[in-house]
PDB file of C-alpha atoms (C1' of nucleotides) in Angstrom:
ATOM      1  CA  MET A  27     -98.426 -69.222-251.800  1.00  0.00           C
ATOM      2  CA  TRP A  28     -96.158 -72.070-251.385  1.00  0.00           C
ATOM      3  CA  LYS A  29     -92.928 -73.332-253.086  1.00  0.00           C
ATOM      4  CA  GLU A  30     -91.217 -76.378-253.489  1.00  0.00           C
ATOM      5  CA  TYR A  31     -87.764 -77.051-254.928  1.00  0.00           C
ATOM      6  CA  TYR A  32     -86.270 -79.896-256.927  1.00  0.00           C
ATOM      7  CA  HIS A  33     -82.830 -80.382-257.731  1.00  0.00           C
ATOM      8  CA  ALA A  34     -82.189 -82.402-261.253  1.00  0.00           C
ATOM      9  CA  SER A  35     -79.920 -85.307-260.954  1.00  0.00           C
ATOM     10  CA  GLY A  36     -78.236 -84.648-264.213  1.00  0.00           C
ATOM     11  CA  MET A  37     -78.498 -83.003-266.849  1.00  0.00           C
ATOM     12  CA  TYR A  38     -81.752 -81.140-267.886  1.00  0.00           C
ATOM     13  CA  ASP A  39     -81.733 -78.051-270.688  1.00  0.00           C
ATOM     14  CA  PHE A  40     -84.364 -76.060-269.062  1.00  0.00           C
ATOM     15  CA  ASP A  41     -83.846 -73.194-271.329  1.00  0.00           C
ATOM     16  CA  TYR A  42     -84.188 -75.131-274.558  1.00  0.00           C
ATOM     17  CA  SER A  43     -87.681 -76.275-273.054  1.00  0.00           C
ATOM     18  CA  LEU A  44     -88.478 -72.924-272.545  1.00  0.00           C
ATOM     19  CA  ARG A  45     -87.707 -71.878-275.767  1.00  0.00           C
ATOM     20  CA  ARG A  46     -90.066 -74.799-277.128  1.00  0.00           C
ATOM     21  CA  LEU A  47     -92.901 -73.568-274.706  1.00  0.00           C
ATOM     22  CA  ASP A  48     -92.413 -70.287-275.909  1.00  0.00           C
ATOM     23  CA  MET A  49     -93.280 -71.260-279.579  1.00  0.00           C
ATOM     24  CA  ASP A  50     -97.200 -71.514-278.265  1.00  0.00           C
ATOM     25  CA  PRO A  51     -98.589 -68.026-277.827  1.00  0.00           C
ATOM     26  CA  LEU A  52    -100.918 -69.837-275.459  1.00  0.00           C
ATOM     27  CA  ILE A  53     -98.342 -70.427-272.995  1.00  0.00           C
ATOM     28  CA  ARG A  54     -96.459 -67.772-270.761  1.00  0.00           C
ATOM     29  CA  THR A  55     -92.906 -67.689-270.486  1.00  0.00           C
ATOM     30  CA  ASN A  56     -90.387 -65.084-269.258  1.00  0.00           C
ATOM     31  CA  PHE A  57     -86.849 -65.682-270.630  1.00  0.00           C
ATOM     32  CA  LYS A  58     -84.889 -63.182-268.249  1.00  0.00           C
ATOM     33  CA  GLU A  59     -86.254 -64.602-265.078  1.00  0.00           C
ATOM     34  CA  ARG A  60     -86.526 -68.494-266.458  1.00  0.00           C
ATOM     35  CA  TRP A  61     -89.925 -69.270-265.636  1.00  0.00           C
ATOM     36  CA  VAL A  62     -93.326 -70.569-267.405  1.00  0.00           C
ATOM     37  CA  ASP A  63     -96.737 -70.383-266.226  1.00  0.00           C
ATOM     38  CA  VAL A  64     -98.465 -74.201-266.280  1.00  0.00           C
ATOM     39  CA  PRO A  65    -102.026 -74.536-266.257  1.00  0.00           C
ATOM     40  CA  VAL A  66    -103.081 -77.417-264.373  1.00  0.00           C
ATOM     41  CA  ARG A  67    -106.791 -78.715-264.302  1.00  0.00           C
ATOM     42  CA  LEU A  68    -107.484 -80.596-260.865  1.00  0.00           C
ATOM     43  CA  ASP A  69    -109.955 -83.389-260.506  1.00  0.00           C
ATOM     44  CA  ASP A  70    -112.639 -80.943-258.961  1.00  0.00           C
ATOM     45  CA  ASN A  71    -112.110 -79.016-262.488  1.00  0.00           C
ATOM     46  CA  ASP A  72    -110.483 -76.239-260.340  1.00  0.00           C
ATOM     47  CA  LYS A  73    -108.009 -74.098-262.708  1.00  0.00           C
ATOM     48  CA  VAL A  74    -104.916 -73.607-261.300  1.00  0.00           C
ATOM     49  CA  VAL A  75    -101.829 -71.788-262.483  1.00  0.00           C
ATOM     50  CA  VAL A  76     -98.545 -72.895-261.239  1.00  0.00           C
ATOM     51  CA  ARG A  77     -95.188 -71.130-262.061  1.00  0.00           C
ATOM     52  CA  VAL A  78     -92.257 -73.061-262.836  1.00  0.00           C
ATOM     53  CA  ASN A  79     -88.840 -71.601-262.472  1.00  0.00           C
ATOM     54  CA  SER A  80     -85.128 -72.796-262.838  1.00  0.00           C
ATOM     55  CA  GLU A  81     -81.697 -71.436-261.672  1.00  0.00           C
ATOM     56  CA  GLY A  82     -79.251 -72.713-264.329  1.00  0.00           C
ATOM     57  CA  THR A  83     -79.780 -74.766-267.162  1.00  0.00           C
ATOM     58  CA  THR A  84     -78.381 -77.861-268.656  1.00  0.00           C
ATOM     59  CA  GLU A  85     -76.030 -78.713-265.793  1.00  0.00           C
ATOM     60  CA  LYS A  86     -77.990 -80.026-262.523  1.00  0.00           C
ATOM     61  CA  PRO A  87     -80.444 -77.261-262.561  1.00  0.00           C
ATOM     62  CA  VAL A  88     -82.530 -76.602-259.468  1.00  0.00           C
ATOM     63  CA  PHE A  89     -86.361 -76.079-260.150  1.00  0.00           C
ATOM     64  CA  THR A  90     -88.893 -74.293-258.194  1.00  0.00           C
ATOM     65  CA  VAL A  91     -92.590 -74.454-258.393  1.00  0.00           C
ATOM     66  CA  MET A  92     -94.962 -71.813-256.942  1.00  0.00           C
ATOM     67  CA  SER A  93     -98.612 -71.859-256.516  1.00  0.00           C
ATOM     68  CA  ASP A  94    -100.809 -69.639-254.635  1.00  0.00           C
ATOM     69  CA  HIS A  95    -103.678 -72.473-254.548  1.00  0.00           C
ATOM     70  CA  ASP A  96    -102.717 -73.567-251.039  1.00  0.00           C
ATOM     71  CA  GLU A  97    -104.662 -76.763-251.207  1.00  0.00           C
ATOM     72  CA  ASP A  98    -103.488 -79.951-253.131  1.00  0.00           C
ATOM     73  CA  GLN A  99     -99.808 -79.019-252.873  1.00  0.00           C
ATOM     74  CA  ASP A 100     -98.622 -82.701-253.480  1.00  0.00           C
ATOM     75  CA  ILE A 101    -100.598 -83.552-256.325  1.00  0.00           C
ATOM     76  CA  ILE A 102     -99.874 -80.265-258.165  1.00  0.00           C
ATOM     77  CA  PHE A 103     -96.077 -80.926-257.776  1.00  0.00           C
ATOM     78  CA  GLU A 104     -96.530 -84.359-258.769  1.00  0.00           C
ATOM     79  CA  ASN A 105     -98.113 -83.204-261.833  1.00  0.00           C
ATOM     80  CA  ILE A 106     -95.486 -80.652-262.630  1.00  0.00           C
ATOM     81  CA  ARG A 107     -92.675 -83.138-261.899  1.00  0.00           C
ATOM     82  CA  ASN A 108     -94.488 -85.667-264.716  1.00  0.00           C
ATOM     83  CA  ILE A 109     -94.997 -82.995-267.099  1.00  0.00           C
ATOM     84  CA  PHE A 110     -91.405 -82.004-267.236  1.00  0.00           C
ATOM     85  CA  GLN A 111     -89.924 -85.601-266.694  1.00  0.00           C
ATOM     86  CA  TRP A 112     -87.458 -84.313-264.077  1.00  0.00           C
ATOM     87  CA  ASP A 113     -87.034 -87.962-262.448  1.00  0.00           C
ATOM     88  CA  LYS A 114     -85.808 -89.103-265.794  1.00  0.00           C
ATOM     89  CA  ASP A 115     -82.044 -89.640-265.931  1.00  0.00           C
ATOM     90  CA  LEU A 116     -81.212 -87.839-269.486  1.00  0.00           C
ATOM     91  CA  ASN A 117     -77.388 -89.025-268.783  1.00  0.00           C
ATOM     92  CA  ASP A 118     -78.714 -92.379-269.404  1.00  0.00           C
ATOM     93  CA  VAL A 119     -80.220 -91.415-272.909  1.00  0.00           C
ATOM     94  CA  HIS A 120     -76.936 -89.555-273.478  1.00  0.00           C
ATOM     95  CA  GLN A 121     -74.716 -92.481-272.654  1.00  0.00           C
ATOM     96  CA  PHE A 122     -77.057 -94.883-275.208  1.00  0.00           C
ATOM     97  CA  PHE A 123     -76.619 -92.606-278.073  1.00  0.00           C
ATOM     98  CA  GLN A 124     -72.767 -92.550-277.851  1.00  0.00           C
ATOM     99  CA  GLY A 125     -71.731 -94.993-280.555  1.00  0.00           C
ATOM    100  CA  THR A 126     -74.501 -94.328-282.639  1.00  0.00           C
ATOM    101  CA  GLU A 127     -74.591 -92.211-285.616  1.00  0.00           C
ATOM    102  CA  LEU A 128     -76.369 -89.660-283.560  1.00  0.00           C
ATOM    103  CA  ALA A 129     -73.434 -89.177-280.937  1.00  0.00           C
ATOM    104  CA  MET A 130     -72.559 -85.669-282.548  1.00  0.00           C
ATOM    105  CA  LEU A 131     -76.261 -84.562-282.500  1.00  0.00           C
ATOM    106  CA  PHE A 132     -76.584 -85.545-278.789  1.00  0.00           C
ATOM    107  CA  HIS A 133     -73.146 -84.000-277.814  1.00  0.00           C
ATOM    108  CA  ARG A 134     -74.398 -80.801-279.454  1.00  0.00           C
ATOM    109  CA  TYR A 135     -77.387 -80.753-278.004  1.00  0.00           C
ATOM    110  CA  GLN A 136     -77.414 -82.374-274.460  1.00  0.00           C
ATOM    111  CA  GLY A 137     -80.313 -82.615-271.881  1.00  0.00           C
ATOM    112  CA  THR A 138     -82.957 -82.342-274.263  1.00  0.00           C
ATOM    113  CA  PRO A 139     -85.862 -83.308-272.141  1.00  0.00           C
ATOM    114  CA  ILE A 140     -89.502 -84.525-273.181  1.00  0.00           C
ATOM    115  CA  VAL A 141     -91.637 -81.944-271.822  1.00  0.00           C
ATOM    116  CA  ARG A 142     -95.515 -83.108-271.778  1.00  0.00           C
ATOM    117  CA  ASP A 143     -98.148 -80.844-273.225  1.00  0.00           C
ATOM    118  CA  PHE A 144    -100.359 -79.910-270.340  1.00  0.00           C
ATOM    119  CA  ASP A 145    -103.646 -81.378-271.293  1.00  0.00           C
ATOM    120  CA  LEU A 146    -104.378 -84.768-272.781  1.00  0.00           C
ATOM    121  CA  TYR A 147    -107.184 -83.618-274.898  1.00  0.00           C
ATOM    122  CA  GLY A 148    -105.871 -80.211-275.537  1.00  0.00           C
ATOM    123  CA  SER A 149    -102.799 -82.221-276.964  1.00  0.00           C
ATOM    124  CA  LEU A 150    -104.844 -84.187-279.241  1.00  0.00           C
ATOM    125  CA  MET A 151    -106.944 -81.324-280.423  1.00  0.00           C
ATOM    126  CA  LYS A 152    -103.616 -79.288-280.885  1.00  0.00           C
ATOM    127  CA  ALA A 153    -102.169 -82.317-283.087  1.00  0.00           C
ATOM    128  CA  ILE A 154    -105.319 -82.316-284.995  1.00  0.00           C
ATOM    129  CA  ILE A 155    -105.272 -78.978-285.686  1.00  0.00           C
ATOM    130  CA  HIS A 156    -101.747 -78.604-286.668  1.00  0.00           C
ATOM    131  CA  GLN A 157    -101.739 -81.402-289.216  1.00  0.00           C
ATOM    132  CA  GLN A 158    -100.256 -80.705-292.733  1.00  0.00           C
ATOM    133  CA  LEU A 159    -100.005 -76.807-291.450  1.00  0.00           C
ATOM    134  CA  ASN A 160     -96.867 -74.463-291.394  1.00  0.00           C
ATOM    135  CA  MET A 161     -95.979 -73.863-287.797  1.00  0.00           C
ATOM    136  CA  LYS A 162     -96.907 -70.010-288.131  1.00  0.00           C
ATOM    137  CA  PHE A 163    -100.548 -70.706-289.576  1.00  0.00           C
ATOM    138  CA  ALA A 164    -100.805 -73.986-287.086  1.00  0.00           C
ATOM    139  CA  TYR A 165    -100.368 -71.719-284.092  1.00  0.00           C
ATOM    140  CA  THR A 166    -102.471 -68.933-285.298  1.00  0.00           C
ATOM    141  CA  LEU A 167    -105.417 -71.697-285.645  1.00  0.00           C
ATOM    142  CA  SER A 168    -104.649 -73.375-282.409  1.00  0.00           C
ATOM    143  CA  THR A 169    -104.628 -69.766-280.477  1.00  0.00           C
ATOM    144  CA  ARG A 170    -107.851 -68.577-282.037  1.00  0.00           C
ATOM    145  CA  PHE A 171    -109.540 -71.791-281.194  1.00  0.00           C
ATOM    146  CA  VAL A 172    -108.652 -71.588-277.318  1.00  0.00           C
ATOM    147  CA  GLN A 173    -108.780 -67.995-277.149  1.00  0.00           C
ATOM    148  CA  LYS A 174    -112.130 -68.506-278.425  1.00  0.00           C
ATOM    149  CA  TYR A 175    -113.751 -71.576-276.567  1.00  0.00           C
ATOM    150  CA  GLY A 176    -111.156 -71.899-273.487  1.00  0.00           C
ATOM    151  CA  GLU A 177    -110.822 -70.075-270.650  1.00  0.00           C
ATOM    152  CA  GLU A 178    -108.010 -67.403-269.115  1.00  0.00           C
ATOM    153  CA  VAL A 179    -106.921 -67.710-265.769  1.00  0.00           C
ATOM    154  CA  ASP A 180    -103.929 -65.304-264.231  1.00  0.00           C
ATOM    155  CA  GLY A 181    -102.796 -65.156-267.788  1.00  0.00           C
ATOM    156  CA  SER A 182    -102.833 -68.567-268.839  1.00  0.00           C
ATOM    157  CA  TRP A 183    -104.941 -70.075-271.219  1.00  0.00           C
ATOM    158  CA  PHE A 184    -106.903 -73.715-270.772  1.00  0.00           C
ATOM    159  CA  TYR A 185    -108.027 -75.719-273.184  1.00  0.00           C
ATOM    160  CA  PRO A 186    -111.681 -75.692-273.893  1.00  0.00           C
ATOM    161  CA  THR A 187    -113.705 -79.173-272.527  1.00  0.00           C
ATOM    162  CA  PRO A 188    -114.376 -81.402-274.910  1.00  0.00           C
ATOM    163  CA  GLU A 189    -118.079 -81.014-273.803  1.00  0.00           C
ATOM    164  CA  LYS A 190    -117.743 -77.586-274.929  1.00  0.00           C
ATOM    165  CA  VAL A 191    -116.482 -78.139-278.118  1.00  0.00           C
ATOM    166  CA  ALA A 192    -119.145 -81.074-279.010  1.00  0.00           C
ATOM    167  CA  GLU A 193    -121.428 -78.567-278.741  1.00  0.00           C
ATOM    168  CA  LEU A 194    -120.183 -76.504-281.797  1.00  0.00           C
ATOM    169  CA  GLU A 195    -121.232 -76.552-285.403  1.00  0.00           C
ATOM    170  CA  TYR A 196    -118.674 -77.093-288.052  1.00  0.00           C
ATOM    171  CA  ASP A 197    -119.430 -73.579-289.652  1.00  0.00           C
ATOM    172  CA  ASP A 198    -118.128 -72.105-285.923  1.00  0.00           C
ATOM    173  CA  LEU A 199    -115.057 -73.369-286.724  1.00  0.00           C
ATOM    174  CA  ARG A 200    -115.032 -72.422-290.620  1.00  0.00           C
ATOM    175  CA  GLU A 201    -115.282 -68.996-289.381  1.00  0.00           C
ATOM    176  CA  MET A 202    -111.815 -69.172-287.868  1.00  0.00           C
ATOM    177  CA  GLN A 203    -110.196 -70.302-290.922  1.00  0.00           C
ATOM    178  CA  PHE A 204    -110.781 -74.185-290.123  1.00  0.00           C
ATOM    179  CA  SER A 205    -111.140 -76.111-293.439  1.00  0.00           C
ATOM    180  CA  GLN A 206    -114.318 -78.011-293.736  1.00  0.00           C
ATOM    181  CA  ARG A 207    -112.250 -81.427-292.734  1.00  0.00           C
ATOM    182  CA  LYS A 208    -110.200 -79.870-289.987  1.00  0.00           C
ATOM    183  CA  ALA A 209    -113.550 -78.426-288.276  1.00  0.00           C
ATOM    184  CA  GLU A 210    -115.202 -82.254-288.491  1.00  0.00           C
ATOM    185  CA  TYR A 211    -112.145 -83.655-287.249  1.00  0.00           C
ATOM    186  CA  VAL A 212    -111.973 -81.931-284.104  1.00  0.00           C
ATOM    187  CA  ILE A 213    -115.592 -81.496-283.506  1.00  0.00           C
ATOM    188  CA  ASP A 214    -116.455 -85.289-284.530  1.00  0.00           C
ATOM    189  CA  THR A 215    -113.640 -86.420-282.077  1.00  0.00           C
ATOM    190  CA  SER A 216    -114.681 -84.066-279.522  1.00  0.00           C
ATOM    191  CA  ARG A 217    -117.895 -85.353-279.159  1.00  0.00           C
ATOM    192  CA  LYS A 218    -116.689 -89.094-278.977  1.00  0.00           C
ATOM    193  CA  ILE A 219    -114.575 -88.116-276.029  1.00  0.00           C
ATOM    194  CA  ALA A 220    -117.702 -85.948-274.532  1.00  0.00           C
ATOM    195  CA  ASN A 221    -120.274 -88.906-275.104  1.00  0.00           C
ATOM    196  CA  GLY A 222    -117.745 -91.528-273.393  1.00  0.00           C
ATOM    197  CA  GLU A 223    -116.811 -93.360-276.770  1.00  0.00           C
ATOM    198  CA  LEU A 224    -113.375 -92.490-276.294  1.00  0.00           C
ATOM    199  CA  ASP A 225    -111.997 -92.107-272.914  1.00  0.00           C
ATOM    200  CA  LEU A 226    -108.511 -90.537-273.252  1.00  0.00           C
ATOM    201  CA  LYS A 227    -107.406 -91.442-269.492  1.00  0.00           C
ATOM    202  CA  GLN A 228    -108.410 -94.960-270.061  1.00  0.00           C
ATOM    203  CA  ILE A 229    -106.326 -95.034-273.415  1.00  0.00           C
ATOM    204  CA  ALA A 230    -103.368 -93.373-271.771  1.00  0.00           C
ATOM    205  CA  LYS A 231    -102.809 -96.635-269.739  1.00  0.00           C
ATOM    206  CA  GLN A 232    -102.383 -98.676-272.859  1.00  0.00           C
ATOM    207  CA  PRO A 233     -99.194 -99.717-274.498  1.00  0.00           C
ATOM    208  CA  ASN A 234     -98.354 -97.971-277.749  1.00  0.00           C
ATOM    209  CA  GLU A 235     -99.391-100.549-280.324  1.00  0.00           C
ATOM    210  CA  GLU A 236    -102.703-100.672-278.662  1.00  0.00           C
ATOM    211  CA  VAL A 237    -103.483 -96.904-278.388  1.00  0.00           C
ATOM    212  CA  LEU A 238    -102.188 -96.953-282.426  1.00  0.00           C
ATOM    213  CA  LYS A 239    -104.960 -99.402-283.045  1.00  0.00           C
ATOM    214  CA  THR A 240    -107.433 -97.447-280.932  1.00  0.00           C
ATOM    215  CA  LEU A 241    -107.054 -93.777-281.561  1.00  0.00           C
ATOM    216  CA  GLY A 242    -105.979 -94.293-285.115  1.00  0.00           C
ATOM    217  CA  LYS A 243    -109.733 -95.865-286.008  1.00  0.00           C
ATOM    218  CA  VAL A 244    -110.925 -92.539-285.678  1.00  0.00           C
ATOM    219  CA  ARG A 245    -111.420 -90.400-288.540  1.00  0.00           C
ATOM    220  CA  GLY A 246    -109.180 -87.544-289.014  1.00  0.00           C
ATOM    221  CA  ILE A 247    -106.529 -89.265-286.564  1.00  0.00           C
ATOM    222  CA  GLY A 248    -103.755 -91.220-288.582  1.00  0.00           C
ATOM    223  CA  PRO A 249    -100.110 -92.230-287.427  1.00  0.00           C
ATOM    224  CA  TRP A 250     -98.800 -89.078-287.480  1.00  0.00           C
ATOM    225  CA  THR A 251    -101.395 -87.609-284.821  1.00  0.00           C
ATOM    226  CA  VAL A 252    -101.264 -90.760-282.471  1.00  0.00           C
ATOM    227  CA  GLN A 253     -97.298 -90.855-282.243  1.00  0.00           C
ATOM    228  CA  ASN A 254     -97.406 -87.097-281.694  1.00  0.00           C
ATOM    229  CA  TRP A 255     -99.908 -87.487-278.869  1.00  0.00           C
ATOM    230  CA  LEU A 256     -98.046 -90.758-277.527  1.00  0.00           C
ATOM    231  CA  LEU A 257     -94.829 -88.590-277.607  1.00  0.00           C
ATOM    232  CA  PHE A 258     -95.994 -84.942-276.265  1.00  0.00           C
ATOM    233  CA  ALA A 259     -99.368 -85.862-274.363  1.00  0.00           C
ATOM    234  CA  LEU A 260     -97.858 -89.323-272.792  1.00  0.00           C
ATOM    235  CA  GLY A 261     -94.272 -88.268-272.848  1.00  0.00           C
ATOM    236  CA  ARG A 262     -93.318 -92.126-274.092  1.00  0.00           C
ATOM    237  CA  ASP A 263     -89.451 -92.700-274.533  1.00  0.00           C
ATOM    238  CA  ASP A 264     -89.790 -94.667-277.659  1.00  0.00           C
ATOM    239  CA  LEU A 265     -91.991 -93.097-280.548  1.00  0.00           C
ATOM    240  CA  PHE A 266     -90.288 -92.121-283.696  1.00  0.00           C
ATOM    241  CA  PRO A 267     -92.893 -90.364-286.161  1.00  0.00           C
ATOM    242  CA  ALA A 268     -91.637 -91.197-289.439  1.00  0.00           C
ATOM    243  CA  ALA A 269     -94.416 -89.171-291.299  1.00  0.00           C
ATOM    244  CA  ASP A 270     -92.805 -86.050-289.726  1.00  0.00           C
ATOM    245  CA  ILE A 271     -91.719 -83.515-292.359  1.00  0.00           C
ATOM    246  CA  GLY A 272     -89.494 -81.776-289.821  1.00  0.00           C
ATOM    247  CA  ILE A 273     -87.982 -85.613-289.016  1.00  0.00           C
ATOM    248  CA  GLN A 274     -87.569 -85.905-292.824  1.00  0.00           C
ATOM    249  CA  ASN A 275     -85.848 -83.010-293.305  1.00  0.00           C
ATOM    250  CA  ALA A 276     -83.254 -83.604-290.722  1.00  0.00           C
ATOM    251  CA  LEU A 277     -82.541 -86.782-291.687  1.00  0.00           C
ATOM    252  CA  LYS A 278     -82.183 -85.178-295.151  1.00  0.00           C
ATOM    253  CA  LYS A 279     -79.753 -82.801-293.931  1.00  0.00           C
ATOM    254  CA  MET A 280     -77.746 -85.150-291.428  1.00  0.00           C
ATOM    255  CA  TRP A 281     -77.323 -87.726-294.534  1.00  0.00           C
ATOM    256  CA  ASN A 282     -76.775 -85.045-297.045  1.00  0.00           C
ATOM    257  CA  LEU A 283     -79.516 -86.341-299.582  1.00  0.00           C
ATOM    258  CA  ASP A 284     -81.002 -84.348-302.386  1.00  0.00           C
ATOM    259  CA  GLU A 285     -84.562 -85.844-301.634  1.00  0.00           C
ATOM    260  CA  LYS A 286     -86.250 -86.510-298.406  1.00  0.00           C
ATOM    261  CA  PRO A 287     -85.672 -90.141-297.274  1.00  0.00           C
ATOM    262  CA  ALA A 288     -88.239 -92.796-297.528  1.00  0.00           C
ATOM    263  CA  LYS A 289     -90.431 -93.541-294.595  1.00  0.00           C
ATOM    264  CA  LYS A 290     -89.337 -97.344-294.600  1.00  0.00           C
ATOM    265  CA  ASP A 291     -85.772 -96.301-294.345  1.00  0.00           C
ATOM    266  CA  ILE A 292     -86.465 -94.006-291.588  1.00  0.00           C
ATOM    267  CA  GLU A 293     -88.423 -96.500-289.744  1.00  0.00           C
ATOM    268  CA  LYS A 294     -85.687 -99.287-290.393  1.00  0.00           C
ATOM    269  CA  LYS A 295     -83.031 -96.751-289.362  1.00  0.00           C
ATOM    270  CA  ALA A 296     -84.802 -95.407-285.944  1.00  0.00           C
ATOM    271  CA  GLU A 297     -85.322 -99.238-284.990  1.00  0.00           C
ATOM    272  CA  GLY A 298     -81.604 -98.650-283.725  1.00  0.00           C
ATOM    273  CA  TRP A 299     -82.714 -96.115-281.435  1.00  0.00           C
ATOM    274  CA  SER A 300     -84.983 -98.002-279.604  1.00  0.00           C
ATOM    275  CA  PRO A 301     -86.060 -97.977-276.932  1.00  0.00           C
ATOM    276  CA  TYR A 302     -85.074 -94.071-276.772  1.00  0.00           C
ATOM    277  CA  ARG A 303     -86.452 -93.083-280.178  1.00  0.00           C
ATOM    278  CA  SER A 304     -88.376 -90.146-278.989  1.00  0.00           C
ATOM    279  CA  TYR A 305     -85.081 -88.598-277.896  1.00  0.00           C
ATOM    280  CA  ALA A 306     -83.722 -89.108-281.375  1.00  0.00           C
ATOM    281  CA  ALA A 307     -86.990 -87.338-282.880  1.00  0.00           C
ATOM    282  CA  LEU A 308     -86.498 -84.429-280.481  1.00  0.00           C
ATOM    283  CA  THR A 309     -82.977 -84.054-280.904  1.00  0.00           C
ATOM    284  CA  LEU A 310     -83.467 -84.191-284.542  1.00  0.00           C
ATOM    285  CA  TRP A 311     -85.886 -81.613-284.836  1.00  0.00           C
ATOM    286  CA  ARG A 312     -83.794 -79.570-282.650  1.00  0.00           C
ATOM    287  CA  SER A 313     -80.958 -79.804-285.251  1.00  0.00           C
ATOM    288  CA  ILE A 314     -83.122 -77.916-287.910  1.00  0.00           C
ATOM    289  CA  GLU A 315     -84.565 -75.336-285.475  1.00  0.00           C
ATOM    290  CA  ASP A 316     -82.814 -72.129-285.786  1.00  0.00           C
TER     291      ASP A 316
ATOM    292  C1'  DA B  20     -96.566 -68.105-309.202  1.00  0.00           C
ATOM    293  C1'  DA B  21     -95.733 -72.562-307.530  1.00  0.00           C
ATOM    294  C1'  DC B  22     -94.331 -75.383-304.242  1.00  0.00           C
ATOM    295  C1'  DC B  23     -94.273 -76.468-299.336  1.00  0.00           C
ATOM    296  C1'  DA B  24     -96.413 -77.025-294.917  1.00  0.00           C
ATOM    297  C1'  DG B  25     -94.235 -81.240-287.972  1.00  0.00           C
ATOM    298  C1'  DG B  26    -101.288 -85.449-292.442  1.00  0.00           C
ATOM    299  C1'  DG B  27    -105.193 -88.115-293.521  1.00  0.00           C
ATOM    300  C1'  DA B  28    -108.987 -90.186-296.269  1.00  0.00           C
ATOM    301  C1'  DA B  29    -111.059 -91.678-300.095  1.00  0.00           C
ATOM    302  C1'  DG B  30    -110.419 -93.686-304.461  1.00  0.00           C
ATOM    303  C1'  DA B  31    -108.001 -96.771-307.449  1.00  0.00           C
ATOM    304  C1'  DT B  32    -104.830-100.660-308.490  1.00  0.00           C
TER     305       DT B  32
ATOM    306  C1'  DA C   7    -102.679-104.395-298.849  1.00  0.00           C
ATOM    307  C1'  DT C   8     -99.627-100.157-301.262  1.00  0.00           C
ATOM    308  C1'  DC C   9    -100.050 -96.791-304.555  1.00  0.00           C
ATOM    309  C1'  DT C  10    -102.381 -92.027-305.778  1.00  0.00           C
ATOM    310  C1'  DT C  11    -105.707 -87.964-305.619  1.00  0.00           C
ATOM    311  C1'  DC C  12    -108.022 -84.723-303.365  1.00  0.00           C
ATOM    312  C1'  DC C  13    -108.546 -81.497-299.541  1.00  0.00           C
ATOM    313  C1'  DA C  14    -108.092 -76.806-297.915  1.00  0.00           C
ATOM    314  C1'  DT C  15    -105.753 -72.884-296.112  1.00  0.00           C
ATOM    315  C1'  DG C  16    -101.688 -69.950-295.478  1.00  0.00           C
ATOM    316  C1'  DG C  17     -96.835 -69.175-296.059  1.00  0.00           C
ATOM    317  C1'  DT C  18     -92.520 -68.427-298.404  1.00  0.00           C
TER     318       DT C  18
END
DNA sequence: AACCAGGGAAGAT
DNA sequence: ATCTTCCATGGT
């Protein structure tokens, strides 16, 4: 068992990230003791569960990372630091939005970090499964999917491998109330990843525009899904999912509109929030979460 | 019961 | 290229 500390240099709302992580029934959190268990898949395919804890929240919290997997401590810690983006200076982000029309929201919701999904492939599957569904049913589906085809280690769930999903039939997912389309999108995409036609690790090195092109060509993956993946799987700073219904509703509320704003107006406005559009999106989502 | 949900493909201009 | 319709399924 090892334990490593990390002192945040500025603000970081860990309690908020816990709440977000807790939305996913597959993720094990504890609010009283302020921790979350993170499933980490190592290169040798070892599956390790890492406990991430925080003392304090928002104002210079101190994080601890613990695991009883005694090898690979440095790799595991780097992984966790990357997932939680602890080295990102959120004070800079906060400063940037002062003087914009989001200043009030950024004041109310300080130190909102991007917390990356735990698995590149799982993140993509989750985005496809969640397309166009209300959150409750969306999580019902992704949870069924992982609990049937993934693997549980010490109470935490690992997404299945693309190789495993590639072997399924569409009817296997239809039984779990996937629509025919969704079953096709999930399995066909997994097959492309399993046979090497799509290399997510390679794609992860490309700039946003290129990722939009390469992933956007895949049937079942549109702009919303790629943007989601760029934001939540890769943790990129400057994505704004204008197609997202939550974003549209948040802007409708902020601007006191009767109808949801047009996508073009949204994109135009969001240009002014570059290079931190992802943080604008997160803070807007936060403004309609209760 | 009608409309919505943290979209996307296929068809029609 | 852009607009419209259909796809599916549960939630409110």
